[in-house]
């Protein structure tokens, strides 16, 4: 049954080999670029908006950044190795990852909610001012993509080097 859900059905083997070989070098670069692009969308939208943006509209991006940190606090080898005598570190790691995914998906929901509630349904705003709502969704999506890219690019070992030096 697991052969039907294999990654080779969705992604070409050449891309999988490239990612396995180069993820330690290019993963953090791609992740940092996604994180910077996410915050750039938001800063651009707030700077170009003619209406003052209250602090509560910043919260989904801050929560997404917190989720990024939460996801990357876990070592991948804690998730891969199951030892029945490890004093529940396997369960703690999986629980922490599950909670961090809940936080990340709640930030996506919050960004969409803010966009619909404050920007889409407000006819008094111009189309340029409505860009702030869409930028909030882009911000959260790019930040969470950054966190997942960085998490996937780390090797499941105690080696903390990324092959840059």
CSV table of N, CA and C in Angstrom, one decimal:
chain,number,residue,atom,x,y,z
A,1,UNK,N,0.8,-1.2,0.0
A,1,UNK,CA,0.0,0.0,0.0
A,1,UNK,C,0.9,1.3,0.0
A,2,UNK,N,2.0,1.2,0.6
A,2,UNK,CA,2.9,2.4,0.7
A,2,UNK,C,3.5,2.7,-0.7
A,3,UNK,N,3.5,1.8,-1.6
A,3,UNK,CA,4.1,2.1,-2.9
A,3,UNK,C,3.2,3.0,-3.7
A,4,UNK,N,1.9,3.0,-3.4
A,4,UNK,CA,0.9,3.9,-4.1
A,4,UNK,C,1.1,5.3,-3.6
A,5,UNK,N,1.6,5.5,-2.4
A,5,UNK,CA,1.8,6.9,-1.9
A,5,UNK,C,3.3,7.3,-2.0
A,6,UNK,N,4.1,6.7,-2.8
A,6,UNK,CA,5.5,7.0,-2.9
A,6,UNK,C,5.7,8.3,-3.6
A,7,UNK,N,6.7,9.0,-3.2
A,7,UNK,CA,7.0,10.4,-3.7
A,7,UNK,C,7.3,10.3,-5.2
A,8,UNK,N,7.8,9.2,-5.7
A,8,UNK,CA,8.1,9.1,-7.2
A,8,UNK,C,6.9,9.3,-8.1
A,9,UNK,N,5.7,9.1,-7.6
A,9,UNK,CA,4.5,9.3,-8.4
A,9,UNK,C,4.2,10.7,-8.5
A,10,UNK,N,4.7,11.6,-7.6
A,10,UNK,CA,4.3,13.0,-7.7
A,10,UNK,C,5.5,13.9,-8.1
A,11,UNK,N,6.7,13.4,-7.8
A,11,UNK,CA,8.0,14.2,-8.0
A,11,UNK,C,8.9,13.3,-8.8
A,12,UNK,N,9.6,13.8,-9.8
A,12,UNK,CA,10.5,13.0,-10.6
A,12,UNK,C,11.7,12.6,-9.8
A,13,UNK,N,12.2,11.4,-10.1
A,13,UNK,CA,13.4,10.9,-9.3
A,13,UNK,C,14.6,11.8,-9.4
A,14,UNK,N,14.7,12.6,-10.5
A,14,UNK,CA,15.9,13.5,-10.6
A,14,UNK,C,15.8,14.6,-9.6
A,15,UNK,N,14.6,15.1,-9.3
A,15,UNK,CA,14.4,16.1,-8.3
A,15,UNK,C,14.6,15.6,-6.9
A,16,UNK,N,14.2,14.3,-6.7
A,16,UNK,CA,14.4,13.7,-5.4
A,16,UNK,C,15.9,13.5,-5.1
A,17,UNK,N,16.6,13.0,-6.1
A,17,UNK,CA,18.1,12.8,-6.0
A,17,UNK,C,18.8,14.2,-5.7
A,18,UNK,N,18.3,15.2,-6.5
A,18,UNK,CA,18.9,16.5,-6.3
A,18,UNK,C,18.7,17.1,-4.9
A,19,UNK,N,17.5,16.9,-4.4
A,19,UNK,CA,17.1,17.3,-3.0
A,19,UNK,C,17.9,16.6,-2.0
A,20,UNK,N,18.1,15.3,-2.1
A,20,UNK,CA,18.9,14.5,-1.2
A,20,UNK,C,20.3,14.9,-1.2
A,21,UNK,N,20.9,15.2,-2.4
A,21,UNK,CA,22.3,15.6,-2.5
A,21,UNK,C,22.5,17.0,-2.0
A,22,UNK,N,21.7,17.9,-2.4
A,22,UNK,CA,21.9,19.4,-2.2
A,22,UNK,C,21.1,20.0,-1.1
A,23,UNK,N,20.3,19.3,-0.4
A,23,UNK,CA,19.4,20.0,0.6
A,23,UNK,C,20.1,20.6,1.7
A,24,UNK,N,21.2,20.1,2.1
A,24,UNK,CA,22.0,20.7,3.2
A,24,UNK,C,22.5,22.1,2.8
A,25,UNK,N,22.8,22.3,1.6
A,25,UNK,CA,23.4,23.5,1.1
A,25,UNK,C,22.3,24.5,0.7
A,26,UNK,N,21.3,24.0,-0.1
A,26,UNK,CA,20.4,24.9,-0.7
A,26,UNK,C,19.1,25.1,0.2
A,27,UNK,N,18.8,24.2,1.1
A,27,UNK,CA,17.6,24.2,1.9
A,27,UNK,C,17.6,25.5,2.8
A,28,UNK,N,18.6,25.8,3.5
A,28,UNK,CA,18.6,27.0,4.3
A,28,UNK,C,18.5,28.3,3.5
A,29,UNK,N,19.1,28.3,2.3
A,29,UNK,CA,19.1,29.5,1.5
A,29,UNK,C,17.6,29.7,1.0
A,30,UNK,N,17.0,28.6,0.5
A,30,UNK,CA,15.6,28.7,0.0
A,30,UNK,C,14.7,29.1,1.1
A,31,UNK,N,14.9,28.5,2.3
A,31,UNK,CA,14.1,28.8,3.5
A,31,UNK,C,14.2,30.3,3.9
A,32,UNK,N,15.5,30.8,3.9
A,32,UNK,CA,15.7,32.2,4.3
A,32,UNK,C,15.0,33.1,3.2
A,33,UNK,N,15.1,32.8,2.0
A,33,UNK,CA,14.5,33.6,0.9
A,33,UNK,C,13.0,33.6,1.1
A,34,UNK,N,12.4,32.5,1.4
A,34,UNK,CA,10.9,32.4,1.6
A,34,UNK,C,10.5,33.2,2.8
A,35,UNK,N,11.3,33.1,3.9
A,35,UNK,CA,11.0,33.9,5.1
A,35,UNK,C,11.1,35.4,4.8
A,36,UNK,N,12.2,35.8,4.1
A,36,UNK,CA,12.3,37.2,3.8
A,36,UNK,C,11.2,37.7,2.9
A,37,UNK,N,10.9,36.9,1.9
A,37,UNK,CA,9.8,37.3,1.0
A,37,UNK,C,8.5,37.4,1.7
A,38,UNK,N,8.2,36.5,2.6
A,38,UNK,CA,6.9,36.6,3.4
A,38,UNK,C,6.8,37.9,4.2
A,39,UNK,N,7.9,38.3,4.9
A,39,UNK,CA,7.9,39.5,5.6
A,39,UNK,C,7.9,40.7,4.7
A,40,UNK,N,8.6,40.6,3.5
A,40,UNK,CA,8.6,41.7,2.6
A,40,UNK,C,7.2,42.0,2.0
A,41,UNK,N,6.4,41.0,1.7
A,41,UNK,CA,5.1,41.2,1.3
A,41,UNK,C,4.3,42.0,2.3
A,42,UNK,N,4.4,41.7,3.6
A,42,UNK,CA,3.7,42.4,4.6
A,42,UNK,C,4.2,43.8,4.8
A,43,UNK,N,5.5,44.0,4.9
A,43,UNK,CA,6.1,45.3,5.1
A,43,UNK,C,5.7,46.2,3.9
A,44,UNK,N,5.8,45.7,2.7
A,44,UNK,CA,5.4,46.5,1.5
A,44,UNK,C,4.0,46.9,1.5
A,45,UNK,N,3.1,46.0,1.9
A,45,UNK,CA,1.7,46.3,2.0
A,45,UNK,C,1.4,47.3,3.0
A,46,UNK,N,2.0,47.2,4.2
A,46,UNK,CA,1.7,48.2,5.3
A,46,UNK,C,2.3,49.6,4.9
A,47,UNK,N,3.5,49.6,4.2
A,47,UNK,CA,4.1,50.8,3.9
A,47,UNK,C,3.4,51.5,2.8
A,48,UNK,N,2.8,50.8,1.9
A,48,UNK,CA,2.0,51.4,0.7
A,48,UNK,C,0.6,51.7,1.0
A,49,UNK,N,0.1,51.2,2.2
A,49,UNK,CA,-1.3,51.4,2.5
A,49,UNK,C,-1.5,52.9,2.9
A,50,UNK,N,-2.7,53.4,2.5
A,50,UNK,CA,-3.0,54.8,2.9
A,50,UNK,C,-3.8,54.8,4.2
A,51,UNK,N,-4.2,53.7,4.6
A,51,UNK,CA,-5.0,53.6,5.9
A,51,UNK,C,-4.0,53.0,6.9
A,52,UNK,N,-4.1,53.4,8.2
A,52,UNK,CA,-3.3,52.9,9.3
A,52,UNK,C,-3.7,51.5,9.5
A,53,UNK,N,-2.7,50.6,9.6
A,53,UNK,CA,-3.0,49.2,9.9
A,53,UNK,C,-2.8,48.9,11.4
A,54,UNK,N,-3.9,48.5,12.1
A,54,UNK,CA,-3.8,48.3,13.5
A,54,UNK,C,-3.0,47.0,13.8
A,55,UNK,N,-2.5,46.9,15.1
A,55,UNK,CA,-1.6,45.9,15.5
A,55,UNK,C,-2.3,44.5,15.4
A,56,UNK,N,-3.6,44.4,15.6
A,56,UNK,CA,-4.2,43.0,15.5
A,56,UNK,C,-4.1,42.4,14.2
A,57,UNK,N,-3.8,43.1,13.1
A,57,UNK,CA,-3.6,42.5,11.8
A,57,UNK,C,-2.2,42.0,11.6
A,58,UNK,N,-1.3,42.3,12.5
A,58,UNK,CA,0.1,41.8,12.5
A,58,UNK,C,0.1,40.4,13.1
A,59,UNK,N,-0.8,40.0,13.9
A,59,UNK,CA,-0.8,38.8,14.7
A,59,UNK,C,-0.6,37.5,13.9
A,60,UNK,N,-1.3,37.3,12.8
A,60,UNK,CA,-1.1,36.1,12.1
A,60,UNK,C,0.3,35.9,11.6
A,61,UNK,N,1.0,36.9,11.2
A,61,UNK,CA,2.4,36.8,10.8
A,61,UNK,C,3.3,36.5,12.0
A,62,UNK,N,3.0,37.1,13.1
A,62,UNK,CA,3.8,36.8,14.3
A,62,UNK,C,3.6,35.3,14.8
A,63,UNK,N,2.3,34.9,14.7
A,63,UNK,CA,2.1,33.5,15.0
A,63,UNK,C,2.7,32.5,14.0
A,64,UNK,N,2.8,32.9,12.8
A,64,UNK,CA,3.4,32.0,11.8
A,64,UNK,C,4.9,31.9,12.1
A,65,UNK,N,5.5,33.1,12.5
A,65,UNK,CA,6.9,33.1,12.8
A,65,UNK,C,7.2,32.2,14.1
A,66,UNK,N,6.3,32.3,15.0
A,66,UNK,CA,6.4,31.4,16.2
A,66,UNK,C,6.3,29.9,15.8
A,67,UNK,N,5.4,29.6,14.9
A,67,UNK,CA,5.2,28.2,14.4
A,67,UNK,C,6.5,27.8,13.7
A,68,UNK,N,7.1,28.6,12.9
A,68,UNK,CA,8.4,28.3,12.3
A,68,UNK,C,9.4,27.9,13.3
A,69,UNK,N,9.5,28.7,14.4
A,69,UNK,CA,10.5,28.4,15.4
A,69,UNK,C,10.1,27.0,16.1
A,70,UNK,N,8.8,26.8,16.4
A,70,UNK,CA,8.3,25.6,17.1
A,70,UNK,C,8.6,24.4,16.2
A,71,UNK,N,8.4,24.5,14.9
A,71,UNK,CA,8.6,23.3,14.0
A,71,UNK,C,10.1,23.0,14.0
A,72,UNK,N,11.0,24.0,14.0
A,72,UNK,CA,12.4,23.7,13.9
A,72,UNK,C,13.1,23.5,15.2
A,73,UNK,N,12.4,23.5,16.3
A,73,UNK,CA,13.0,23.1,17.6
A,73,UNK,C,13.2,21.6,17.8
A,74,UNK,N,12.6,20.8,16.9
A,74,UNK,CA,12.6,19.4,17.0
A,74,UNK,C,13.7,18.8,16.1
A,75,UNK,N,14.5,17.9,16.6
A,75,UNK,CA,15.4,17.2,15.7
A,75,UNK,C,14.7,16.1,15.0
A,76,UNK,N,15.0,15.9,13.7
A,76,UNK,CA,14.4,14.9,12.9
A,76,UNK,C,14.7,13.5,13.3
A,77,UNK,N,15.8,13.3,13.9
A,77,UNK,CA,16.1,11.9,14.4
A,77,UNK,C,15.3,11.5,15.6
A,78,UNK,N,14.7,12.5,16.3
A,78,UNK,CA,13.8,12.2,17.4
A,78,UNK,C,12.5,11.6,16.9
A,79,UNK,N,12.1,12.0,15.6
A,79,UNK,CA,10.9,11.5,15.0
A,79,UNK,C,11.1,10.2,14.3
A,80,UNK,N,12.3,9.9,13.9
A,80,UNK,CA,12.6,8.8,13.1
A,80,UNK,C,12.8,7.5,13.9
A,81,UNK,N,13.5,7.6,15.0
A,81,UNK,CA,13.8,6.5,15.8
A,81,UNK,C,12.8,6.3,16.9
A,82,UNK,N,12.3,5.1,17.0
A,82,UNK,CA,11.3,4.7,18.1
A,82,UNK,C,12.0,3.7,18.9
A,83,UNK,N,12.2,4.0,20.2
A,83,UNK,CA,12.7,3.1,21.2
A,83,UNK,C,11.8,3.1,22.3
A,84,UNK,N,11.3,1.9,22.7
A,84,UNK,CA,10.3,1.8,23.7
A,84,UNK,C,10.8,2.1,25.1
A,85,UNK,N,12.1,2.2,25.2
A,85,UNK,CA,12.7,2.5,26.5
A,85,UNK,C,13.4,3.9,26.6
A,86,UNK,N,12.8,4.9,25.8
A,86,UNK,CA,13.5,6.2,25.7
A,86,UNK,C,12.8,7.2,26.6
A,87,UNK,N,12.0,6.8,27.5
A,87,UNK,CA,11.4,7.8,28.5
A,87,UNK,C,10.5,8.8,27.7
A,88,UNK,N,9.8,8.3,26.7
A,88,UNK,CA,8.7,9.1,26.0
A,88,UNK,C,9.2,10.2,25.2
A,89,UNK,N,10.5,10.3,24.8
A,89,UNK,CA,10.9,11.4,24.0
A,89,UNK,C,10.3,11.3,22.6
A,90,UNK,N,10.1,10.1,22.1
A,90,UNK,CA,9.4,9.9,20.8
A,90,UNK,C,8.0,10.6,20.8
A,91,UNK,N,7.3,10.3,21.9
A,91,UNK,CA,5.9,10.8,22.0
A,91,UNK,C,6.0,12.3,22.2
A,92,UNK,N,6.9,12.8,23.0
A,92,UNK,CA,7.0,14.3,23.2
A,92,UNK,C,7.3,15.0,22.0
A,93,UNK,N,8.2,14.4,21.2
A,93,UNK,CA,8.6,15.1,19.9
A,93,UNK,C,7.4,15.1,18.9
A,94,UNK,N,6.7,14.0,18.8
A,94,UNK,CA,5.6,14.0,17.9
A,94,UNK,C,4.4,14.9,18.4
A,95,UNK,N,4.2,15.0,19.7
A,95,UNK,CA,3.2,15.9,20.3
A,95,UNK,C,3.6,17.3,20.0
A,96,UNK,N,4.9,17.7,20.2
A,96,UNK,CA,5.3,19.1,20.0
A,96,UNK,C,5.2,19.4,18.5
A,97,UNK,N,5.5,18.5,17.6
A,97,UNK,CA,5.3,18.8,16.2
A,97,UNK,C,3.9,18.9,15.8
A,98,UNK,N,3.0,18.1,16.4
A,98,UNK,CA,1.6,18.2,16.2
A,98,UNK,C,1.1,19.6,16.6
A,99,UNK,N,1.5,20.0,17.8
A,99,UNK,CA,1.0,21.3,18.3
A,99,UNK,C,1.6,22.4,17.4
A,100,UNK,N,2.8,22.3,17.0
A,100,UNK,CA,3.3,23.4,16.1
A,100,UNK,C,2.6,23.4,14.8
A,101,UNK,N,2.2,22.3,14.3
A,101,UNK,CA,1.4,22.3,13.0
A,101,UNK,C,0.0,22.9,13.3
A,102,UNK,N,-0.6,22.7,14.5
A,102,UNK,CA,-1.9,23.3,14.8
A,102,UNK,C,-1.7,24.8,14.9
A,103,UNK,N,-0.6,25.3,15.5
A,103,UNK,CA,-0.3,26.7,15.5
A,103,UNK,C,-0.1,27.3,14.1
A,104,UNK,N,0.6,26.6,13.3
A,104,UNK,CA,0.8,27.1,11.9
A,104,UNK,C,-0.5,27.1,11.1
A,105,UNK,N,-1.3,26.1,11.2
A,105,UNK,CA,-2.6,26.2,10.4
A,105,UNK,C,-3.5,27.2,11.0
A,106,UNK,N,-3.4,27.4,12.3
A,106,UNK,CA,-4.3,28.5,12.9
A,106,UNK,C,-3.8,29.8,12.4
A,107,UNK,N,-2.6,30.0,12.1
A,107,UNK,CA,-2.1,31.3,11.6
A,107,UNK,C,-2.6,31.5,10.2
A,108,UNK,N,-2.7,30.4,9.4
A,108,UNK,CA,-3.2,30.6,8.0
A,108,UNK,C,-4.7,30.9,8.1
A,109,UNK,N,-5.4,30.2,9.0
A,109,UNK,CA,-6.9,30.5,9.2
A,109,UNK,C,-7.1,32.0,9.6
A,110,UNK,N,-6.2,32.4,10.6
A,110,UNK,CA,-6.3,33.8,11.1
A,110,UNK,C,-6.1,34.8,10.0
A,111,UNK,N,-5.1,34.6,9.1
A,111,UNK,CA,-4.8,35.5,8.0
A,111,UNK,C,-5.9,35.6,7.0
A,112,UNK,N,-6.5,34.4,6.7
A,112,UNK,CA,-7.7,34.4,5.8
A,112,UNK,C,-8.8,35.1,6.4
A,113,UNK,N,-9.0,34.9,7.7
A,113,UNK,CA,-10.1,35.5,8.4
A,113,UNK,C,-10.0,37.1,8.4
A,114,UNK,N,-8.8,37.5,8.7
A,114,UNK,CA,-8.5,39.0,8.7
A,114,UNK,C,-8.7,39.6,7.3
A,115,UNK,N,-8.3,38.8,6.3
A,115,UNK,CA,-8.4,39.3,5.0
A,115,UNK,C,-9.9,39.5,4.6
A,116,UNK,N,-10.7,38.5,4.9
A,116,UNK,CA,-12.1,38.5,4.6
A,116,UNK,C,-12.9,39.5,5.4
A,117,UNK,N,-12.6,39.5,6.7
A,117,UNK,CA,-13.4,40.4,7.6
A,117,UNK,C,-13.1,41.9,7.5
A,118,UNK,N,-11.8,42.2,7.3
A,118,UNK,CA,-11.4,43.6,7.3
A,118,UNK,C,-11.2,44.2,5.9
A,119,UNK,N,-10.9,43.4,4.9
A,119,UNK,CA,-10.5,43.9,3.7
A,119,UNK,C,-11.5,43.6,2.5
A,120,UNK,N,-11.8,42.3,2.4
A,120,UNK,CA,-12.7,42.0,1.3
A,120,UNK,C,-14.1,42.5,1.5
A,121,UNK,N,-14.6,42.4,2.7
A,121,UNK,CA,-16.0,42.9,2.9
A,121,UNK,C,-16.1,44.4,3.2
A,122,UNK,N,-15.1,45.1,3.1
A,122,UNK,CA,-15.1,46.6,3.4
A,122,UNK,C,-15.1,47.4,2.1
A,123,UNK,N,-16.3,47.9,1.7
A,123,UNK,CA,-16.3,48.6,0.4
A,123,UNK,C,-15.7,50.0,0.5
A,124,UNK,N,-15.4,50.5,1.7
A,124,UNK,CA,-14.8,51.8,1.8
A,124,UNK,C,-13.4,51.8,1.4
A,125,UNK,N,-12.7,50.7,1.4
A,125,UNK,CA,-11.3,50.6,1.1
A,125,UNK,C,-11.1,50.6,-0.5
A,126,UNK,N,-10.0,51.2,-0.9
A,126,UNK,CA,-9.6,51.1,-2.3
A,126,UNK,C,-9.0,49.8,-2.6
A,127,UNK,N,-8.8,49.5,-3.8
A,127,UNK,CA,-8.2,48.2,-4.2
A,127,UNK,C,-6.7,48.1,-3.7
A,128,UNK,N,-6.0,49.3,-3.7
A,128,UNK,CA,-4.7,49.3,-3.1
A,128,UNK,C,-4.6,49.0,-1.7
A,129,UNK,N,-5.6,49.5,-0.9
A,129,UNK,CA,-5.6,49.2,0.5
A,129,UNK,C,-6.1,47.8,0.8
A,130,UNK,N,-6.8,47.2,-0.1
A,130,UNK,CA,-7.1,45.8,0.1
A,130,UNK,C,-6.0,44.8,-0.1
A,131,UNK,N,-4.9,45.3,-0.7
A,131,UNK,CA,-3.7,44.5,-0.9
A,131,UNK,C,-3.1,44.1,0.4
A,132,UNK,N,-3.3,44.8,1.5
A,132,UNK,CA,-2.8,44.4,2.8
A,132,UNK,C,-3.4,43.1,3.2
A,133,UNK,N,-4.6,42.8,3.0
A,133,UNK,CA,-5.2,41.6,3.4
A,133,UNK,C,-4.6,40.4,2.6
A,134,UNK,N,-4.5,40.6,1.3
A,134,UNK,CA,-3.8,39.5,0.5
A,134,UNK,C,-2.4,39.3,0.9
A,135,UNK,N,-1.7,40.4,1.2
A,135,UNK,CA,-0.3,40.3,1.6
A,135,UNK,C,-0.1,39.6,2.9
A,136,UNK,N,-1.1,39.7,3.8
A,136,UNK,CA,-1.1,38.9,5.1
A,136,UNK,C,-1.2,37.4,4.8
A,137,UNK,N,-2.0,37.0,3.9
A,137,UNK,CA,-2.1,35.6,3.5
A,137,UNK,C,-0.8,35.1,2.9
A,138,UNK,N,-0.3,35.9,1.9
A,138,UNK,CA,1.0,35.6,1.3
A,138,UNK,C,2.1,35.5,2.4
A,139,UNK,N,2.1,36.4,3.3
A,139,UNK,CA,3.1,36.4,4.4
A,139,UNK,C,3.1,35.1,5.1
A,140,UNK,N,2.0,34.7,5.6
A,140,UNK,CA,1.9,33.5,6.4
A,140,UNK,C,2.2,32.3,5.6
A,141,UNK,N,1.8,32.2,4.4
A,141,UNK,CA,2.1,31.1,3.5
A,141,UNK,C,3.6,31.0,3.3
A,142,UNK,N,4.2,32.1,3.0
A,142,UNK,CA,5.7,32.0,2.7
A,142,UNK,C,6.4,31.7,4.0
A,143,UNK,N,6.1,32.2,5.1
A,143,UNK,CA,6.8,31.9,6.4
A,143,UNK,C,6.6,30.4,6.7
A,144,UNK,N,5.4,29.9,6.6
A,144,UNK,CA,5.3,28.5,6.9
A,144,UNK,C,6.0,27.6,5.9
A,145,UNK,N,6.0,28.0,4.6
A,145,UNK,CA,6.8,27.3,3.6
A,145,UNK,C,8.2,27.3,3.9
A,146,UNK,N,8.7,28.4,4.5
A,146,UNK,CA,10.1,28.5,4.9
A,146,UNK,C,10.4,27.6,6.0
A,147,UNK,N,9.5,27.5,7.0
A,147,UNK,CA,9.7,26.6,8.1
A,147,UNK,C,9.8,25.1,7.7
A,148,UNK,N,8.8,24.7,6.8
A,148,UNK,CA,8.8,23.4,6.4
A,148,UNK,C,10.0,23.0,5.5
A,149,UNK,N,10.4,24.0,4.6
A,149,UNK,CA,11.6,23.8,3.8
A,149,UNK,C,12.9,23.6,4.7
A,150,UNK,N,13.0,24.4,5.7
A,150,UNK,CA,14.2,24.3,6.6
A,150,UNK,C,14.1,23.0,7.4
A,151,UNK,N,12.9,22.6,7.8
A,151,UNK,CA,12.8,21.3,8.6
A,151,UNK,C,13.1,20.2,7.7
A,152,UNK,N,12.7,20.2,6.4
A,152,UNK,CA,13.0,19.1,5.5
A,152,UNK,C,14.4,19.0,5.0
A,153,UNK,N,15.1,20.2,5.0
A,153,UNK,CA,16.5,20.2,4.6
A,153,UNK,C,17.5,19.8,5.6
A,154,UNK,N,17.1,19.7,6.9
A,154,UNK,CA,18.0,19.2,7.9
A,154,UNK,C,18.1,17.7,7.8
A,155,UNK,N,19.3,17.2,8.0
A,155,UNK,CA,19.5,15.8,8.0
A,155,UNK,C,19.2,15.2,9.4
A,156,UNK,N,18.7,14.0,9.4
A,156,UNK,CA,18.3,13.4,10.7
A,156,UNK,C,19.6,12.9,11.4
A,157,UNK,N,20.4,13.7,11.9
A,157,UNK,CA,21.6,13.3,12.7
A,157,UNK,C,22.0,14.4,13.7
A,158,UNK,N,22.9,14.1,14.5
A,158,UNK,CA,23.3,15.1,15.5
A,158,UNK,C,24.3,16.2,14.9
A,159,UNK,N,24.7,16.0,13.6
A,159,UNK,CA,25.6,16.9,12.9
A,159,UNK,C,24.8,18.2,12.6
A,160,UNK,N,25.2,19.3,13.2
A,160,UNK,CA,24.5,20.6,13.0
A,160,UNK,C,25.1,21.4,11.8
A,161,UNK,N,26.1,20.9,11.1
A,161,UNK,CA,26.7,21.6,10.0
A,161,UNK,C,25.8,21.5,8.8
A,162,UNK,N,25.8,22.5,8.0
A,162,UNK,CA,25.0,22.5,6.8
A,162,UNK,C,25.8,22.4,5.5
A,163,UNK,N,27.1,22.1,5.7
A,163,UNK,CA,28.0,21.9,4.6
A,163,UNK,C,28.4,23.2,3.9
A,164,UNK,N,28.3,24.4,4.5
A,164,UNK,CA,28.7,25.6,3.9
A,164,UNK,C,30.1,25.9,4.3
A,165,UNK,N,30.6,25.4,5.4
A,165,UNK,CA,32.0,25.7,5.8
A,165,UNK,C,32.8,24.4,5.8
